[in-house]
mmCIF file of C-alpha atoms in Angstrom:
data_model
loop_
_atom_site.group_PDB
_atom_site.id
_atom_site.type_symbol
_atom_site.label_atom_id
_atom_site.label_comp_id
_atom_site.label_asym_id
_atom_site.label_seq_id
_atom_site.Cartn_x
_atom_site.Cartn_y
_atom_site.Cartn_z
ATOM 1 C CA MET Y 1 -184.396 59.559 -11.073
ATOM 2 C CA HIS Y 2 -184.781 58.192 -14.567
ATOM 3 C CA PHE Y 3 -182.889 59.822 -17.443
ATOM 4 C CA SER Y 4 -183.954 59.211 -21.005
ATOM 5 C CA ARG Y 5 -181.320 58.917 -23.734
ATOM 6 C CA ARG Y 6 -182.282 62.423 -24.845
ATOM 7 C CA ASP Y 7 -181.745 63.781 -21.317
ATOM 8 C CA PHE Y 8 -178.389 62.028 -21.116
ATOM 9 C CA LEU Y 9 -177.192 63.432 -24.435
ATOM 10 C CA LYS Y 10 -178.435 66.892 -23.503
ATOM 11 C CA LYS Y 11 -176.572 66.787 -20.189
ATOM 12 C CA ALA Y 12 -173.424 65.349 -21.788
ATOM 13 C CA GLY Y 13 -173.521 68.030 -24.445
ATOM 14 C CA ALA Y 14 -173.865 70.754 -21.837
ATOM 15 C CA THR Y 15 -170.944 69.302 -19.885
ATOM 16 C CA ALA Y 16 -168.793 69.135 -23.002
ATOM 17 C CA LEU Y 17 -169.749 72.691 -23.904
ATOM 18 C CA ALA Y 18 -168.856 73.886 -20.424
ATOM 19 C CA ALA Y 19 -165.504 72.126 -20.596
ATOM 20 C CA THR Y 20 -164.816 73.628 -24.009
ATOM 21 C CA THR Y 21 -165.783 77.074 -22.768
ATOM 22 C CA ILE Y 22 -163.469 76.770 -19.763
ATOM 23 C CA THR Y 23 -160.632 75.613 -22.022
ATOM 24 C CA ASP Y 24 -161.231 78.517 -24.374
ATOM 25 C CA LEU Y 25 -161.330 80.983 -21.501
ATOM 26 C CA LEU Y 26 -158.090 79.645 -20.100
ATOM 27 C CA ALA Y 27 -156.497 79.837 -23.526
ATOM 28 C CA ASP Y 28 -157.710 83.406 -23.986
ATOM 29 C CA SER Y 29 -156.464 84.335 -20.526
ATOM 30 C CA TYR Y 30 -153.084 82.791 -21.272
ATOM 31 C CA ALA Y 31 -152.841 84.559 -24.626
ATOM 32 C CA LYS Y 32 -153.613 87.918 -23.012
ATOM 33 C CA LYS Y 33 -150.544 87.560 -20.818
ATOM 34 C CA LEU Y 34 -148.320 88.006 -23.848
ATOM 35 C CA TRP Y 35 -147.113 91.602 -24.030
ATOM 36 C CA PHE Y 36 -146.095 91.277 -27.673
ATOM 37 C CA ASP Y 37 -147.698 90.011 -30.867
ATOM 38 C CA ILE Y 38 -146.249 87.113 -32.836
ATOM 39 C CA SER Y 39 -145.558 87.218 -36.549
ATOM 40 C CA LEU Y 40 -143.984 84.743 -38.947
ATOM 41 C CA ALA Y 41 -140.907 85.689 -40.950
ATOM 42 C CA GLU Y 42 -141.029 84.110 -44.402
ATOM 43 C CA TRP Y 43 -137.344 83.197 -44.163
ATOM 44 C CA SER Y 44 -138.382 80.448 -41.742
ATOM 45 C CA LEU Y 45 -139.668 78.619 -44.830
ATOM 46 C CA HIS Y 46 -136.803 79.457 -47.188
ATOM 47 C CA LYS Y 47 -135.929 75.833 -47.920
ATOM 48 C CA GLU Y 48 -139.492 75.058 -48.982
ATOM 49 C CA LEU Y 49 -139.644 78.257 -51.033
ATOM 50 C CA PHE Y 50 -136.318 77.763 -52.799
ATOM 51 C CA ALA Y 51 -137.352 74.171 -53.548
ATOM 52 C CA LYS Y 52 -140.555 75.530 -55.157
ATOM 53 C CA LYS Y 53 -142.712 73.527 -52.759
ATOM 54 C CA LEU Y 54 -144.281 76.843 -51.770
ATOM 55 C CA THR Y 55 -144.621 80.228 -53.393
ATOM 56 C CA ASN Y 56 -144.776 83.674 -51.859
ATOM 57 C CA LEU Y 57 -148.484 83.773 -52.718
ATOM 58 C CA ASP Y 58 -149.044 80.690 -50.530
ATOM 59 C CA PHE Y 59 -147.419 82.282 -47.500
ATOM 60 C CA PRO Y 60 -150.309 84.236 -45.889
ATOM 61 C CA GLU Y 61 -152.737 81.303 -45.934
ATOM 62 C CA LEU Y 62 -150.078 78.876 -44.695
ATOM 63 C CA ALA Y 63 -149.137 81.175 -41.822
ATOM 64 C CA ARG Y 64 -152.734 81.358 -40.654
ATOM 65 C CA LYS Y 65 -153.944 77.798 -41.242
ATOM 66 C CA GLU Y 66 -150.823 75.792 -40.449
ATOM 67 C CA PHE Y 67 -149.351 77.857 -37.623
ATOM 68 C CA GLY Y 68 -152.224 79.995 -36.330
ATOM 69 C CA ILE Y 69 -150.254 83.196 -36.993
ATOM 70 C CA SER Y 70 -152.044 86.230 -38.418
ATOM 71 C CA ILE Y 71 -149.122 88.645 -38.952
ATOM 72 C CA VAL Y 72 -146.484 88.031 -41.634
ATOM 73 C CA GLU Y 73 -143.078 89.330 -42.686
ATOM 74 C CA TYR Y 74 -142.199 88.862 -46.347
ATOM 75 C CA VAL Y 75 -138.752 88.418 -47.908
ATOM 76 C CA ASN Y 76 -138.298 90.223 -51.224
ATOM 77 C CA GLN Y 77 -136.127 87.406 -52.614
ATOM 78 C CA PHE Y 78 -139.278 85.354 -53.101
ATOM 79 C CA PHE Y 79 -140.977 87.983 -55.276
ATOM 80 C CA LYS Y 80 -138.007 90.096 -56.296
ATOM 81 C CA ASP Y 81 -139.346 90.962 -59.774
ATOM 82 C CA LYS Y 82 -142.843 91.807 -58.522
ATOM 83 C CA ALA Y 83 -142.288 95.042 -56.584
ATOM 84 C CA GLU Y 84 -144.004 97.087 -59.295
ATOM 85 C CA ASP Y 85 -146.385 94.387 -60.539
ATOM 86 C CA LYS Y 86 -149.743 95.658 -59.270
ATOM 87 C CA THR Y 87 -151.598 92.579 -60.510
ATOM 88 C CA TYR Y 88 -149.347 90.327 -58.453
ATOM 89 C CA LEU Y 89 -149.434 92.605 -55.416
ATOM 90 C CA ALA Y 90 -153.224 92.822 -55.615
ATOM 91 C CA ASP Y 91 -153.409 89.011 -55.611
ATOM 92 C CA LEU Y 92 -151.077 88.820 -52.602
ATOM 93 C CA LEU Y 93 -153.071 91.475 -50.758
ATOM 94 C CA LYS Y 94 -156.343 89.657 -51.462
ATOM 95 C CA ARG Y 95 -154.941 86.376 -50.173
ATOM 96 C CA SER Y 96 -153.777 88.001 -46.966
ATOM 97 C CA LYS Y 97 -157.139 89.708 -46.430
ATOM 98 C CA ASP Y 98 -159.078 86.545 -47.252
ATOM 99 C CA ASN Y 99 -157.177 84.737 -44.501
ATOM 100 C CA GLY Y 100 -157.358 87.526 -41.930
ATOM 101 C CA VAL Y 101 -153.623 88.114 -42.145
ATOM 102 C CA THR Y 102 -151.896 91.450 -41.506
ATOM 103 C CA ASN Y 103 -148.938 92.290 -43.736
ATOM 104 C CA ASN Y 104 -146.344 93.904 -41.478
ATOM 105 C CA LEU Y 105 -142.913 93.930 -43.054
ATOM 106 C CA ILE Y 106 -140.841 93.247 -46.167
ATOM 107 C CA MET Y 107 -137.215 92.225 -45.662
ATOM 108 C CA ILE Y 108 -135.148 93.688 -48.499
ATOM 109 C CA ASP Y 109 -131.959 92.055 -49.767
ATOM 110 C CA GLY Y 110 -130.069 92.333 -53.021
ATOM 111 C CA GLU Y 111 -130.734 96.033 -53.613
ATOM 112 C CA GLY Y 112 -127.393 97.358 -52.382
ATOM 113 C CA GLY Y 113 -125.860 98.450 -49.110
ATOM 114 C CA LEU Y 114 -126.919 101.764 -47.625
ATOM 115 C CA GLY Y 115 -123.479 102.119 -46.066
ATOM 116 C CA GLU Y 116 -121.468 102.028 -49.292
ATOM 117 C CA LEU Y 117 -118.729 104.665 -49.259
ATOM 118 C CA ASP Y 118 -119.046 105.593 -52.942
ATOM 119 C CA ALA Y 119 -121.838 108.190 -53.055
ATOM 120 C CA ALA Y 120 -123.049 107.114 -56.504
ATOM 121 C CA VAL Y 121 -123.225 103.451 -55.478
ATOM 122 C CA ARG Y 122 -124.941 104.331 -52.205
ATOM 123 C CA ASN Y 123 -127.482 106.618 -53.859
ATOM 124 C CA LYS Y 124 -128.297 103.882 -56.393
ATOM 125 C CA ALA Y 125 -128.929 101.508 -53.477
ATOM 126 C CA VAL Y 126 -131.204 104.088 -51.855
ATOM 127 C CA GLU Y 127 -133.169 104.517 -55.073
ATOM 128 C CA ASN Y 128 -133.403 100.739 -55.549
ATOM 129 C CA HIS Y 129 -135.407 100.632 -52.328
ATOM 130 C CA TYR Y 130 -137.997 103.180 -53.421
ATOM 131 C CA LYS Y 131 -140.087 100.589 -55.256
ATOM 132 C CA TRP Y 132 -140.144 98.411 -52.133
ATOM 133 C CA VAL Y 133 -141.344 101.310 -50.029
ATOM 134 C CA GLU Y 134 -144.217 101.726 -52.482
ATOM 135 C CA ALA Y 135 -144.910 97.972 -52.536
ATOM 136 C CA ALA Y 136 -144.954 97.886 -48.729
ATOM 137 C CA LYS Y 137 -147.434 100.741 -48.675
ATOM 138 C CA TYR Y 138 -149.675 98.985 -51.211
ATOM 139 C CA LEU Y 139 -149.659 95.747 -49.208
ATOM 140 C CA GLY Y 140 -150.490 97.552 -45.979
ATOM 141 C CA CYS Y 141 -147.087 96.881 -44.412
ATOM 142 C CA LYS Y 142 -145.682 99.319 -41.874
ATOM 143 C CA THR Y 143 -142.004 98.652 -42.436
ATOM 144 C CA ILE Y 144 -139.179 97.563 -44.717
ATOM 145 C CA ARG Y 145 -135.988 95.998 -43.376
ATOM 146 C CA VAL Y 146 -132.797 97.130 -45.136
ATOM 147 C CA ASN Y 147 -129.042 96.495 -44.908
ATOM 148 C CA ALA Y 148 -126.448 99.057 -43.836
ATOM 149 C CA PHE Y 149 -123.577 97.228 -45.547
ATOM 150 C CA GLY Y 150 -120.491 98.893 -46.957
ATOM 151 C CA LYS Y 151 -116.761 98.355 -47.465
ATOM 152 C CA GLY Y 152 -114.389 100.392 -45.336
ATOM 153 C CA SER Y 153 -113.628 101.086 -41.707
ATOM 154 C CA ASN Y 154 -116.421 101.045 -39.142
ATOM 155 C CA GLU Y 155 -116.238 104.830 -38.919
ATOM 156 C CA GLU Y 156 -116.438 105.280 -42.701
ATOM 157 C CA ILE Y 157 -119.350 102.875 -43.084
ATOM 158 C CA ALA Y 158 -121.178 104.526 -40.189
ATOM 159 C CA LYS Y 159 -120.915 107.958 -41.803
ATOM 160 C CA ALA Y 160 -122.129 106.590 -45.139
ATOM 161 C CA ALA Y 161 -124.965 104.633 -43.500
ATOM 162 C CA VAL Y 162 -126.197 107.742 -41.717
ATOM 163 C CA GLU Y 163 -126.456 109.480 -45.087
ATOM 164 C CA GLY Y 164 -128.011 106.514 -46.902
ATOM 165 C CA LEU Y 165 -130.547 105.733 -44.198
ATOM 166 C CA GLY Y 166 -131.393 109.387 -43.814
ATOM 167 C CA LYS Y 167 -132.129 109.774 -47.520
ATOM 168 C CA LEU Y 168 -134.237 106.614 -47.678
ATOM 169 C CA GLY Y 169 -135.957 107.553 -44.431
ATOM 170 C CA GLU Y 170 -137.010 110.905 -45.892
ATOM 171 C CA PHE Y 171 -138.542 109.180 -48.919
ATOM 172 C CA ALA Y 172 -140.290 106.535 -46.818
ATOM 173 C CA LYS Y 173 -141.636 109.137 -44.404
ATOM 174 C CA LYS Y 174 -143.850 110.523 -47.174
ATOM 175 C CA THR Y 175 -145.762 107.242 -47.305
ATOM 176 C CA GLY Y 176 -145.690 106.495 -43.580
ATOM 177 C CA ILE Y 177 -143.301 103.562 -43.941
ATOM 178 C CA ASN Y 178 -140.591 102.699 -41.402
ATOM 179 C CA VAL Y 179 -137.053 101.827 -42.475
ATOM 180 C CA ILE Y 180 -135.287 99.478 -40.088
ATOM 181 C CA VAL Y 181 -131.854 97.890 -39.972
ATOM 182 C CA GLU Y 182 -131.267 94.381 -38.700
ATOM 183 C CA ASN Y 183 -128.008 93.257 -37.142
ATOM 184 C CA HIS Y 184 -127.150 91.260 -40.236
ATOM 185 C CA GLY Y 185 -123.407 90.685 -40.279
ATOM 186 C CA GLY Y 186 -120.381 92.959 -40.507
ATOM 187 C CA SER Y 187 -120.526 96.287 -38.700
ATOM 188 C CA SER Y 188 -124.301 96.008 -38.257
ATOM 189 C CA SER Y 189 -123.859 93.044 -35.890
ATOM 190 C CA ASN Y 190 -121.999 95.306 -33.469
ATOM 191 C CA GLY Y 191 -124.744 96.647 -31.228
ATOM 192 C CA GLN Y 192 -122.765 99.712 -30.201
ATOM 193 C CA TRP Y 193 -122.015 100.571 -33.834
ATOM 194 C CA LEU Y 194 -125.609 100.212 -35.049
ATOM 195 C CA SER Y 195 -127.096 102.070 -32.080
ATOM 196 C CA GLY Y 196 -124.581 104.841 -32.758
ATOM 197 C CA VAL Y 197 -125.760 105.079 -36.361
ATOM 198 C CA MET Y 198 -129.361 105.311 -35.197
ATOM 199 C CA LYS Y 199 -128.536 108.141 -32.820
ATOM 200 C CA GLN Y 200 -126.976 110.081 -35.676
ATOM 201 C CA VAL Y 201 -129.826 109.422 -38.121
ATOM 202 C CA ASN Y 202 -132.286 110.535 -35.433
ATOM 203 C CA MET Y 203 -135.499 109.975 -37.415
ATOM 204 C CA LYS Y 204 -138.743 108.599 -35.987
ATOM 205 C CA ASN Y 205 -139.325 106.267 -38.936
ATOM 206 C CA VAL Y 206 -135.772 104.870 -39.005
ATOM 207 C CA GLY Y 207 -134.964 102.192 -36.455
ATOM 208 C CA THR Y 208 -133.683 98.707 -35.762
ATOM 209 C CA LEU Y 209 -134.802 95.089 -35.940
ATOM 210 C CA PRO Y 210 -132.809 93.305 -33.218
ATOM 211 C CA ASP Y 211 -132.256 89.694 -34.292
ATOM 212 C CA PHE Y 212 -131.534 87.435 -31.313
ATOM 213 C CA GLY Y 213 -129.128 85.289 -33.305
ATOM 214 C CA ASN Y 214 -127.369 87.550 -35.820
ATOM 215 C CA PHE Y 215 -124.462 88.881 -33.823
ATOM 216 C CA CYS Y 216 -121.640 87.340 -35.862
ATOM 217 C CA ILE Y 217 -119.424 90.188 -37.077
ATOM 218 C CA THR Y 218 -116.923 88.197 -39.145
ATOM 219 C CA ARG Y 219 -116.958 84.662 -40.490
ATOM 220 C CA LYS Y 220 -114.157 82.296 -41.387
ATOM 221 C CA ASP Y 221 -114.123 78.736 -42.743
ATOM 222 C CA GLY Y 222 -117.896 78.419 -42.386
ATOM 223 C CA GLY Y 223 -117.933 79.517 -38.758
ATOM 224 C CA CYS Y 224 -118.078 82.696 -36.756
ATOM 225 C CA ALA Y 225 -114.634 84.205 -36.123
ATOM 226 C CA GLU Y 226 -115.815 87.283 -34.206
ATOM 227 C CA SER Y 227 -119.141 87.715 -32.441
ATOM 228 C CA TYR Y 228 -120.854 90.363 -30.342
ATOM 229 C CA ASP Y 229 -122.648 89.518 -27.109
ATOM 230 C CA ARG Y 230 -126.276 88.967 -28.103
ATOM 231 C CA TYR Y 231 -127.708 90.171 -24.820
ATOM 232 C CA GLN Y 232 -125.637 93.344 -24.744
ATOM 233 C CA GLY Y 233 -126.361 93.947 -28.432
ATOM 234 C CA THR Y 234 -130.086 93.474 -28.000
ATOM 235 C CA LYS Y 235 -130.087 95.874 -25.043
ATOM 236 C CA GLU Y 236 -128.275 98.496 -27.124
ATOM 237 C CA LEU Y 237 -130.615 98.143 -30.096
ATOM 238 C CA MET Y 238 -133.944 98.036 -28.248
ATOM 239 C CA PRO Y 239 -134.336 101.826 -27.808
ATOM 240 C CA PHE Y 240 -134.642 102.063 -31.604
ATOM 241 C CA ALA Y 241 -136.525 98.798 -32.218
ATOM 242 C CA LYS Y 242 -139.696 98.655 -34.283
ATOM 243 C CA GLY Y 243 -139.817 94.872 -34.035
ATOM 244 C CA VAL Y 244 -137.639 91.967 -32.911
ATOM 245 C CA SER Y 245 -136.607 88.831 -34.730
ATOM 246 C CA ALA Y 246 -137.032 85.739 -32.560
ATOM 247 C CA LYS Y 247 -134.274 83.650 -34.127
ATOM 248 C CA THR Y 248 -133.955 79.965 -33.235
ATOM 249 C CA TYR Y 249 -131.821 77.075 -34.434
ATOM 250 C CA ASP Y 250 -131.907 74.107 -32.066
ATOM 251 C CA PHE Y 251 -133.972 73.115 -29.033
ATOM 252 C CA ASP Y 252 -133.310 70.939 -25.998
ATOM 253 C CA GLU Y 253 -135.628 68.216 -24.713
ATOM 254 C CA LYS Y 254 -137.600 70.812 -22.728
ATOM 255 C CA GLY Y 255 -138.298 72.942 -25.777
ATOM 256 C CA ASN Y 256 -135.805 75.676 -24.887
ATOM 257 C CA CYS Y 257 -133.630 77.346 -27.511
ATOM 258 C CA ILE Y 258 -130.062 76.101 -27.089
ATOM 259 C CA GLU Y 259 -128.263 79.160 -28.469
ATOM 260 C CA THR Y 260 -130.287 81.863 -26.761
ATOM 261 C CA ASP Y 261 -131.682 82.096 -23.229
ATOM 262 C CA TYR Y 262 -135.175 83.310 -24.112
ATOM 263 C CA THR Y 263 -136.045 84.197 -20.537
ATOM 264 C CA LYS Y 264 -133.023 86.486 -20.368
ATOM 265 C CA ILE Y 265 -133.393 88.048 -23.795
ATOM 266 C CA LEU Y 266 -137.164 88.580 -23.595
ATOM 267 C CA LYS Y 267 -136.668 90.300 -20.247
ATOM 268 C CA ILE Y 268 -134.265 92.708 -21.957
ATOM 269 C CA VAL Y 269 -136.886 93.329 -24.637
ATOM 270 C CA LYS Y 270 -139.675 93.855 -22.106
ATOM 271 C CA ASP Y 271 -137.600 96.087 -19.836
ATOM 272 C CA SER Y 272 -137.051 98.414 -22.806
ATOM 273 C CA GLY Y 273 -140.794 99.100 -22.858
ATOM 274 C CA PHE Y 274 -141.291 97.232 -26.128
ATOM 275 C CA LYS Y 275 -144.823 96.020 -26.859
ATOM 276 C CA GLY Y 276 -144.600 95.384 -30.584
ATOM 277 C CA ILE Y 277 -144.179 92.324 -32.770
ATOM 278 C CA ALA Y 278 -141.786 89.398 -32.351
ATOM 279 C CA GLY Y 279 -141.192 87.680 -35.667
ATOM 280 C CA ILE Y 280 -140.484 83.952 -35.633
ATOM 281 C CA GLU Y 281 -137.391 83.198 -37.715
ATOM 282 C CA TYR Y 282 -136.399 79.542 -37.479
ATOM 283 C CA GLU Y 283 -133.127 78.648 -39.211
ATOM 284 C CA GLY Y 284 -132.313 75.249 -37.749
ATOM 285 C CA SER Y 285 -131.786 71.955 -39.532
ATOM 286 C CA LYS Y 286 -132.510 69.301 -36.898
ATOM 287 C CA LEU Y 287 -136.235 70.034 -36.983
ATOM 288 C CA SER Y 288 -138.198 70.531 -40.159
ATOM 289 C CA GLU Y 289 -139.109 74.114 -40.985
ATOM 290 C CA TYR Y 290 -142.708 73.440 -39.969
ATOM 291 C CA ASP Y 291 -141.749 71.852 -36.651
ATOM 292 C CA GLY Y 292 -139.149 74.521 -35.955
ATOM 293 C CA ILE Y 293 -141.705 77.283 -36.443
ATOM 294 C CA LYS Y 294 -144.140 75.541 -34.120
ATOM 295 C CA ALA Y 295 -141.409 74.983 -31.514
ATOM 296 C CA THR Y 296 -140.449 78.662 -31.617
ATOM 297 C CA LYS Y 297 -144.063 79.769 -31.294
ATOM 298 C CA ALA Y 298 -144.548 77.454 -28.313
ATOM 299 C CA LEU Y 299 -141.384 78.826 -26.725
ATOM 300 C CA LEU Y 300 -142.530 82.444 -27.089
ATOM 301 C CA GLU Y 301 -145.992 81.638 -25.739
ATOM 302 C CA ARG Y 302 -144.544 79.744 -22.773
ATOM 303 C CA VAL Y 303 -141.715 82.085 -21.780
ATOM 304 C CA GLY Y 304 -143.282 85.417 -22.746
ATOM 305 C CA PRO Y 305 -145.816 85.589 -19.896
ATOM 306 C CA THR Y 306 -143.177 84.675 -17.292
ATOM 307 C CA VAL Y 307 -140.741 87.555 -17.759
#
């Protein structure tokens, strides 16, 4: 049978289309096996941001176009004077919408510890967060991440944190915003301590953000002097989790995280019934920030469906 050039191109095109369709279907099928969504934590790019190679306004588009991620978690340090600047926030919101990106979370630092023992200091910290609750609401975020820091014994800080988180939680509840605490050093990196605080606060919109790598309780000489078991801590924090932070530093030749067994820790997350968002937070130095983010995303997509 004779085929003209047109027939050949038509057949080749159909074959290519079929192959592409099969590839897309397989990709879609693979993606559907993930029982969590993936977001990008802005801290993964902190070196680029501090070096002024990027700005906070660039973040939504970069997340979508460079990494194929459509959910983002902001860090207030990169727009710390803009919480009440509606012009700026409107620009940020437009950029996220233009790129099909969902704003999920703002991580709040530098506004005071909600576990401070001095009531006046603690209340000032609570009030400092009000503007970020409002900014989160404006941007369409669901959550702000706060710190339950304080100076004193674990028992004293816990009592103060219950009061501080409760007060902020009541304010945030009015706007439908969640207030969550990350294991972020000190008492908060003790899973039993933080889960105990959550039980006492006992509010639906106050919860945790288990970070797979932040279980160092005390530091000394640039290293960790006292740490909490990350798997035990994650298990203790998951009943209150409104997200998880997929922290990574270094990878082996197979693409596995060296510090954390992702099969083990994701199984803990899944067994808790969690079906929310896992935020990529790369903090390594051997890979570039861009490559580290991509390696973490690949790890989540590969391991996630297997647990």
